[in-house]
Amino acid sequence: MSLRAYHQKRSFQKTKEPRGEVKALRKRVSRKPIYVIHKHDASHMHYDLRLEIDGVLKSWAIPKGPINDPEERRLAARTEDHPFAYRLYEGVIPAGEYGAGPSMLWDRGTYHPLHQSGFTSKDVASGTLEFVLKGKKLKGTWVLFRFKSEKGKELWIFKKTKKDPMPGPRDVIKAFPRSVKTNRTMREILRDDAHG
Ligand code: MN
């Protein structure tokens, strides 16, 4: 695992995002792997889905955000692996820096793969990940699958599977506009953190 792309894009004298490192893998991990989603108002608003796999947070940017409806699907563009420490990040990335703008910790929890004991990078490379989310906001069975890969860009679909009942509101991003970490809105994060 490497965080090289993550480190190359950022200047850690300027941004308060964690430099982080690849977490040492233990042979036996008794706890469940974690999942988070950031709501990130950079050049365009999007939601960053992150799954802990092989000591890093594998990441996808979802422009429209998740939707709690198995009849709907959402585009998810694969982005660079983020450090495990990023699971706690919330704040404002300064102007001029990569991803400049407020980033809210919108959801957090754990997940488990549906058909196997744990995901590795090989499962990400295979292009299909089916898992059960136990977040504060997102719950139930979801799938990520890759449909296009060219010039180093990977396009995936993120959707709820048909097998699930539908817990929670359909328009989940509208229903839950606040941070799961600080209960702030995007506007409040911008106001509080923009200058410090
Ligand atoms: Mn982002």
PDB file of C-alpha atoms and ligand atoms in Angstrom:
ATOM      1  CA  MET A   1       0.000   0.000   0.000  1.00  0.00           C
ATOM      2  CA  SER A   2       1.195   3.496  -0.735  1.00  0.00           C
ATOM      3  CA  LEU A   3       0.051   6.985   0.154  1.00  0.00           C
ATOM      4  CA  ARG A   4       2.364   8.522  -2.415  1.00  0.00           C
ATOM      5  CA  ALA A   5      -0.370  10.119  -4.516  1.00  0.00           C
ATOM      6  CA  TYR A   6      -2.048  11.456  -1.368  1.00  0.00           C
ATOM      7  CA  HIS A   7       1.213  13.010  -0.129  1.00  0.00           C
ATOM      8  CA  GLN A   8       2.193  14.437  -3.514  1.00  0.00           C
ATOM      9  CA  LYS A   9      -1.060  16.362  -3.874  1.00  0.00           C
ATOM     10  CA  ARG A  10      -0.795  18.145  -0.540  1.00  0.00           C
ATOM     11  CA  SER A  11       1.393  20.644   1.276  1.00  0.00           C
ATOM     12  CA  PHE A  12       1.231  19.760   4.955  1.00  0.00           C
ATOM     13  CA  GLN A  13       2.572  23.157   6.004  1.00  0.00           C
ATOM     14  CA  LYS A  14      -0.667  24.581   4.671  1.00  0.00           C
ATOM     15  CA  THR A  15      -3.451  22.055   5.039  1.00  0.00           C
ATOM     16  CA  LYS A  16      -4.489  20.587   8.375  1.00  0.00           C
ATOM     17  CA  GLU A  17      -5.332  17.268   6.796  1.00  0.00           C
ATOM     18  CA  PRO A  18      -3.306  14.482   8.440  1.00  0.00           C
ATOM     19  CA  ARG A  19      -0.080  13.396   6.784  1.00  0.00           C
ATOM     20  CA  GLY A  20      -0.809   9.927   8.084  1.00  0.00           C
ATOM     21  CA  GLU A  21       0.865   6.699   7.252  1.00  0.00           C
ATOM     22  CA  VAL A  22      -0.024   3.227   6.128  1.00  0.00           C
ATOM     23  CA  LYS A  23      -1.303   1.512   9.224  1.00  0.00           C
ATOM     24  CA  ALA A  24       0.623  -1.563  10.248  1.00  0.00           C
ATOM     25  CA  LEU A  25      -1.397  -4.622   9.429  1.00  0.00           C
ATOM     26  CA  ARG A  26      -1.977  -6.957  12.273  1.00  0.00           C
ATOM     27  CA  LYS A  27      -2.437 -10.615  11.629  1.00  0.00           C
ATOM     28  CA  ARG A  28      -5.653 -10.719  13.511  1.00  0.00           C
ATOM     29  CA  VAL A  29      -7.891  -7.721  13.597  1.00  0.00           C
ATOM     30  CA  SER A  30     -10.649  -8.331  16.069  1.00  0.00           C
ATOM     31  CA  ARG A  31     -12.467  -5.109  15.343  1.00  0.00           C
ATOM     32  CA  LYS A  32     -14.455  -4.484  12.200  1.00  0.00           C
ATOM     33  CA  PRO A  33     -13.005  -2.307   9.462  1.00  0.00           C
ATOM     34  CA  ILE A  34     -14.248   1.263   9.448  1.00  0.00           C
ATOM     35  CA  TYR A  35     -16.118   3.288   6.895  1.00  0.00           C
ATOM     36  CA  VAL A  36     -16.566   7.051   6.597  1.00  0.00           C
ATOM     37  CA  ILE A  37     -18.073   9.551   4.190  1.00  0.00           C
ATOM     38  CA  HIS A  38     -16.897  13.143   3.909  1.00  0.00           C
ATOM     39  CA  LYS A  39     -19.137  15.825   2.451  1.00  0.00           C
ATOM     40  CA  HIS A  40     -16.644  17.984   0.591  1.00  0.00           C
ATOM     41  CA  ASP A  41     -17.394  21.301  -1.068  1.00  0.00           C
ATOM     42  CA  ALA A  42     -14.300  21.667  -3.256  1.00  0.00           C
ATOM     43  CA  SER A  43     -14.494  22.882  -6.859  1.00  0.00           C
ATOM     44  CA  HIS A  44     -17.700  20.858  -6.948  1.00  0.00           C
ATOM     45  CA  MET A  45     -19.737  19.493  -4.059  1.00  0.00           C
ATOM     46  CA  HIS A  46     -19.282  15.757  -3.666  1.00  0.00           C
ATOM     47  CA  TYR A  47     -19.276  12.983  -1.081  1.00  0.00           C
ATOM     48  CA  ASP A  48     -16.094  10.965  -0.454  1.00  0.00           C
ATOM     49  CA  LEU A  49     -16.782   7.352   0.437  1.00  0.00           C
ATOM     50  CA  ARG A  50     -13.849   5.683   2.227  1.00  0.00           C
ATOM     51  CA  LEU A  51     -13.435   2.048   3.238  1.00  0.00           C
ATOM     52  CA  GLU A  52     -10.610   0.759   5.412  1.00  0.00           C
ATOM     53  CA  ILE A  53      -8.770  -1.857   3.364  1.00  0.00           C
ATOM     54  CA  ASP A  54      -5.151  -2.996   3.840  1.00  0.00           C
ATOM     55  CA  GLY A  55      -4.286  -0.238   6.306  1.00  0.00           C
ATOM     56  CA  VAL A  56      -5.486   2.711   4.215  1.00  0.00           C
ATOM     57  CA  LEU A  57      -8.813   4.283   3.302  1.00  0.00           C
ATOM     58  CA  LYS A  58      -9.735   3.303  -0.241  1.00  0.00           C
ATOM     59  CA  SER A  59     -11.683   6.276  -1.598  1.00  0.00           C
ATOM     60  CA  TRP A  60     -14.347   7.203  -4.148  1.00  0.00           C
ATOM     61  CA  ALA A  61     -15.809  10.630  -4.906  1.00  0.00           C
ATOM     62  CA  ILE A  62     -19.573  10.551  -5.417  1.00  0.00           C
ATOM     63  CA  PRO A  63     -20.748  13.816  -7.047  1.00  0.00           C
ATOM     64  CA  LYS A  64     -24.441  13.403  -6.193  1.00  0.00           C
ATOM     65  CA  GLY A  65     -23.944  11.637  -2.875  1.00  0.00           C
ATOM     66  CA  PRO A  66     -25.506   8.355  -1.760  1.00  0.00           C
ATOM     67  CA  ILE A  67     -29.202   7.618  -2.192  1.00  0.00           C
ATOM     68  CA  ASN A  68     -31.183   5.136  -0.124  1.00  0.00           C
ATOM     69  CA  ASP A  69     -33.057   3.565  -3.024  1.00  0.00           C
ATOM     70  CA  PRO A  70     -32.088   0.305  -4.760  1.00  0.00           C
ATOM     71  CA  GLU A  71     -33.643   1.584  -7.997  1.00  0.00           C
ATOM     72  CA  GLU A  72     -31.092   4.387  -8.164  1.00  0.00           C
ATOM     73  CA  ARG A  73     -27.355   4.358  -8.790  1.00  0.00           C
ATOM     74  CA  ARG A  74     -24.637   6.897  -8.213  1.00  0.00           C
ATOM     75  CA  LEU A  75     -21.449   7.571 -10.107  1.00  0.00           C
ATOM     76  CA  ALA A  76     -18.343   7.106  -7.932  1.00  0.00           C
ATOM     77  CA  ALA A  77     -14.932   8.163  -9.261  1.00  0.00           C
ATOM     78  CA  ARG A  78     -12.041   6.356  -7.609  1.00  0.00           C
ATOM     79  CA  THR A  79      -9.614   8.746  -5.907  1.00  0.00           C
ATOM     80  CA  GLU A  80      -6.255   8.318  -4.212  1.00  0.00           C
ATOM     81  CA  ASP A  81      -5.902   6.196  -1.090  1.00  0.00           C
ATOM     82  CA  HIS A  82      -6.125   8.274   2.087  1.00  0.00           C
ATOM     83  CA  PRO A  83      -4.398   7.531   5.415  1.00  0.00           C
ATOM     84  CA  PHE A  84      -6.322   5.802   8.186  1.00  0.00           C
ATOM     85  CA  ALA A  85      -5.997   9.022  10.229  1.00  0.00           C
ATOM     86  CA  TYR A  86      -8.260  10.748   7.707  1.00  0.00           C
ATOM     87  CA  ARG A  87     -11.262   9.016   9.302  1.00  0.00           C
ATOM     88  CA  LEU A  88     -11.247  11.759  11.937  1.00  0.00           C
ATOM     89  CA  TYR A  89     -10.649  14.754   9.677  1.00  0.00           C
ATOM     90  CA  GLU A  90     -13.081  17.629   9.444  1.00  0.00           C
ATOM     91  CA  GLY A  91     -12.204  21.189   8.546  1.00  0.00           C
ATOM     92  CA  VAL A  92     -11.494  23.649   5.798  1.00  0.00           C
ATOM     93  CA  ILE A  93      -8.766  22.957   3.254  1.00  0.00           C
ATOM     94  CA  PRO A  94      -7.147  26.349   2.518  1.00  0.00           C
ATOM     95  CA  ALA A  95      -7.583  28.210  -0.770  1.00  0.00           C
ATOM     96  CA  GLY A  96      -5.004  27.210  -3.349  1.00  0.00           C
ATOM     97  CA  GLU A  97      -4.531  23.741  -1.865  1.00  0.00           C
ATOM     98  CA  TYR A  98      -5.724  20.489  -3.382  1.00  0.00           C
ATOM     99  CA  GLY A  99      -9.422  20.036  -2.613  1.00  0.00           C
ATOM    100  CA  ALA A 100      -9.744  23.573  -1.173  1.00  0.00           C
ATOM    101  CA  GLY A 101     -13.013  24.068   0.682  1.00  0.00           C
ATOM    102  CA  PRO A 102     -14.909  22.735   3.705  1.00  0.00           C
ATOM    103  CA  SER A 103     -14.988  19.008   4.355  1.00  0.00           C
ATOM    104  CA  MET A 104     -17.490  17.569   6.831  1.00  0.00           C
ATOM    105  CA  LEU A 105     -17.355  14.151   8.451  1.00  0.00           C
ATOM    106  CA  TRP A 106     -20.827  13.270   7.204  1.00  0.00           C
ATOM    107  CA  ASP A 107     -21.039   9.614   8.270  1.00  0.00           C
ATOM    108  CA  ARG A 108     -18.969   7.025  10.078  1.00  0.00           C
ATOM    109  CA  GLY A 109     -19.284   3.462  11.210  1.00  0.00           C
ATOM    110  CA  THR A 110     -18.098  -0.012  10.333  1.00  0.00           C
ATOM    111  CA  TYR A 111     -18.664  -2.338   7.418  1.00  0.00           C
ATOM    112  CA  HIS A 112     -18.271  -5.989   6.593  1.00  0.00           C
ATOM    113  CA  PRO A 113     -17.980  -7.697   3.214  1.00  0.00           C
ATOM    114  CA  LEU A 114     -21.066  -9.633   2.231  1.00  0.00           C
ATOM    115  CA  HIS A 115     -19.515 -12.825   0.860  1.00  0.00           C
ATOM    116  CA  GLN A 116     -16.080 -13.035   2.473  1.00  0.00           C
ATOM    117  CA  SER A 117     -14.299 -12.316   5.722  1.00  0.00           C
ATOM    118  CA  GLY A 118     -12.382  -9.201   4.673  1.00  0.00           C
ATOM    119  CA  PHE A 119     -11.466  -7.107   1.647  1.00  0.00           C
ATOM    120  CA  THR A 120      -7.920  -6.679   0.361  1.00  0.00           C
ATOM    121  CA  SER A 121      -6.535  -4.508  -2.442  1.00  0.00           C
ATOM    122  CA  LYS A 122      -7.101  -7.474  -4.751  1.00  0.00           C
ATOM    123  CA  ASP A 123     -10.820  -7.193  -4.209  1.00  0.00           C
ATOM    124  CA  VAL A 124     -10.658  -3.507  -5.135  1.00  0.00           C
ATOM    125  CA  ALA A 125      -8.672  -4.431  -8.264  1.00  0.00           C
ATOM    126  CA  SER A 126     -11.306  -7.033  -9.134  1.00  0.00           C
ATOM    127  CA  GLY A 127     -13.842  -4.217  -9.529  1.00  0.00           C
ATOM    128  CA  THR A 128     -16.708  -5.436  -7.344  1.00  0.00           C
ATOM    129  CA  LEU A 129     -17.177  -4.837  -3.630  1.00  0.00           C
ATOM    130  CA  GLU A 130     -20.388  -5.820  -1.897  1.00  0.00           C
ATOM    131  CA  PHE A 131     -20.681  -4.948   1.763  1.00  0.00           C
ATOM    132  CA  VAL A 132     -22.971  -4.172   4.672  1.00  0.00           C
ATOM    133  CA  LEU A 133     -22.679  -0.701   6.154  1.00  0.00           C
ATOM    134  CA  LYS A 134     -23.330   0.043   9.790  1.00  0.00           C
ATOM    135  CA  GLY A 135     -23.049   3.798   9.748  1.00  0.00           C
ATOM    136  CA  LYS A 136     -24.931   6.434  11.686  1.00  0.00           C
ATOM    137  CA  LYS A 137     -26.682   7.419   8.467  1.00  0.00           C
ATOM    138  CA  LEU A 138     -26.119   4.711   5.880  1.00  0.00           C
ATOM    139  CA  LYS A 139     -27.079   1.160   6.725  1.00  0.00           C
ATOM    140  CA  GLY A 140     -27.745  -2.046   4.865  1.00  0.00           C
ATOM    141  CA  THR A 141     -26.171  -3.723   1.858  1.00  0.00           C
ATOM    142  CA  TRP A 142     -24.417  -1.662  -0.807  1.00  0.00           C
ATOM    143  CA  VAL A 143     -22.346  -2.481  -3.848  1.00  0.00           C
ATOM    144  CA  LEU A 144     -19.497  -0.698  -5.571  1.00  0.00           C
ATOM    145  CA  PHE A 145     -18.607  -1.900  -9.051  1.00  0.00           C
ATOM    146  CA  ARG A 146     -16.268  -0.561 -11.684  1.00  0.00           C
ATOM    147  CA  PHE A 147     -17.679  -0.037 -15.176  1.00  0.00           C
ATOM    148  CA  LYS A 148     -14.921   1.938 -16.829  1.00  0.00           C
ATOM    149  CA  SER A 149     -11.189   2.240 -16.446  1.00  0.00           C
ATOM    150  CA  GLU A 150      -9.029   4.295 -18.743  1.00  0.00           C
ATOM    151  CA  LYS A 151      -5.958   6.534 -18.495  1.00  0.00           C
ATOM    152  CA  GLY A 152      -5.639   5.786 -14.800  1.00  0.00           C
ATOM    153  CA  LYS A 153      -9.194   6.923 -14.076  1.00  0.00           C
ATOM    154  CA  GLU A 154     -11.675   4.469 -12.669  1.00  0.00           C
ATOM    155  CA  LEU A 155     -15.406   5.036 -12.801  1.00  0.00           C
ATOM    156  CA  TRP A 156     -17.561   2.996 -10.480  1.00  0.00           C
ATOM    157  CA  ILE A 157     -21.213   2.770  -9.498  1.00  0.00           C
ATOM    158  CA  PHE A 158     -22.267   2.953  -5.860  1.00  0.00           C
ATOM    159  CA  LYS A 159     -25.744   1.731  -5.074  1.00  0.00           C
ATOM    160  CA  LYS A 160     -27.920   0.034  -2.547  1.00  0.00           C
ATOM    161  CA  THR A 161     -28.691  -3.552  -3.515  1.00  0.00           C
ATOM    162  CA  LYS A 162     -32.209  -4.731  -4.168  1.00  0.00           C
ATOM    163  CA  LYS A 163     -32.010  -7.353  -1.459  1.00  0.00           C
ATOM    164  CA  ASP A 164     -32.351  -4.883   1.360  1.00  0.00           C
ATOM    165  CA  PRO A 165     -35.381  -3.401   2.956  1.00  0.00           C
ATOM    166  CA  MET A 166     -34.935   0.349   2.923  1.00  0.00           C
ATOM    167  CA  PRO A 167     -33.948   1.609   6.345  1.00  0.00           C
ATOM    168  CA  GLY A 168     -33.918   5.355   6.760  1.00  0.00           C
ATOM    169  CA  PRO A 169     -34.978   8.174   4.474  1.00  0.00           C
ATOM    170  CA  ARG A 170     -34.668   7.803   0.692  1.00  0.00           C
ATOM    171  CA  ASP A 171     -33.061  11.204   0.192  1.00  0.00           C
ATOM    172  CA  VAL A 172     -30.490  10.568   2.891  1.00  0.00           C
ATOM    173  CA  ILE A 173     -28.217  13.525   2.140  1.00  0.00           C
ATOM    174  CA  LYS A 174     -31.101  15.949   2.415  1.00  0.00           C
ATOM    175  CA  ALA A 175     -32.404  14.287   5.573  1.00  0.00           C
ATOM    176  CA  PHE A 176     -29.023  14.507   7.317  1.00  0.00           C
ATOM    177  CA  PRO A 177     -27.242  17.778   6.574  1.00  0.00           C
ATOM    178  CA  ARG A 178     -25.063  17.842   9.712  1.00  0.00           C
ATOM    179  CA  SER A 179     -21.680  16.485  10.747  1.00  0.00           C
ATOM    180  CA  VAL A 180     -21.624  13.164  12.568  1.00  0.00           C
ATOM    181  CA  LYS A 181     -18.555  14.437  14.446  1.00  0.00           C
ATOM    182  CA  THR A 182     -19.511  17.985  15.485  1.00  0.00           C
ATOM    183  CA  ASN A 183     -23.171  18.323  14.453  1.00  0.00           C
ATOM    184  CA  ARG A 184     -22.211  21.371  12.373  1.00  0.00           C
ATOM    185  CA  THR A 185     -23.551  22.333   8.959  1.00  0.00           C
ATOM    186  CA  MET A 186     -21.181  23.044   6.062  1.00  0.00           C
ATOM    187  CA  ARG A 187     -21.746  26.751   6.623  1.00  0.00           C
ATOM    188  CA  GLU A 188     -20.788  26.451  10.305  1.00  0.00           C
ATOM    189  CA  ILE A 189     -17.646  24.491   9.472  1.00  0.00           C
ATOM    190  CA  LEU A 190     -16.646  27.180   6.991  1.00  0.00           C
ATOM    191  CA  ARG A 191     -17.348  29.942   9.515  1.00  0.00           C
ATOM    192  CA  ASP A 192     -15.506  28.237  12.414  1.00  0.00           C
ATOM    193  CA  ASP A 193     -12.487  26.771  10.657  1.00  0.00           C
ATOM    194  CA  ALA A 194     -11.737  28.961   7.643  1.00  0.00           C
ATOM    195  CA  HIS A 195      -9.274  31.174   9.488  1.00  0.00           C
ATOM    196  CA  GLY A 196      -7.826  28.827  12.018  1.00  0.00           C
TER     197      GLY A 196
HETATM  198 MN    MN B   1     -13.054  15.148  -1.915  1.00  0.00          MN
END
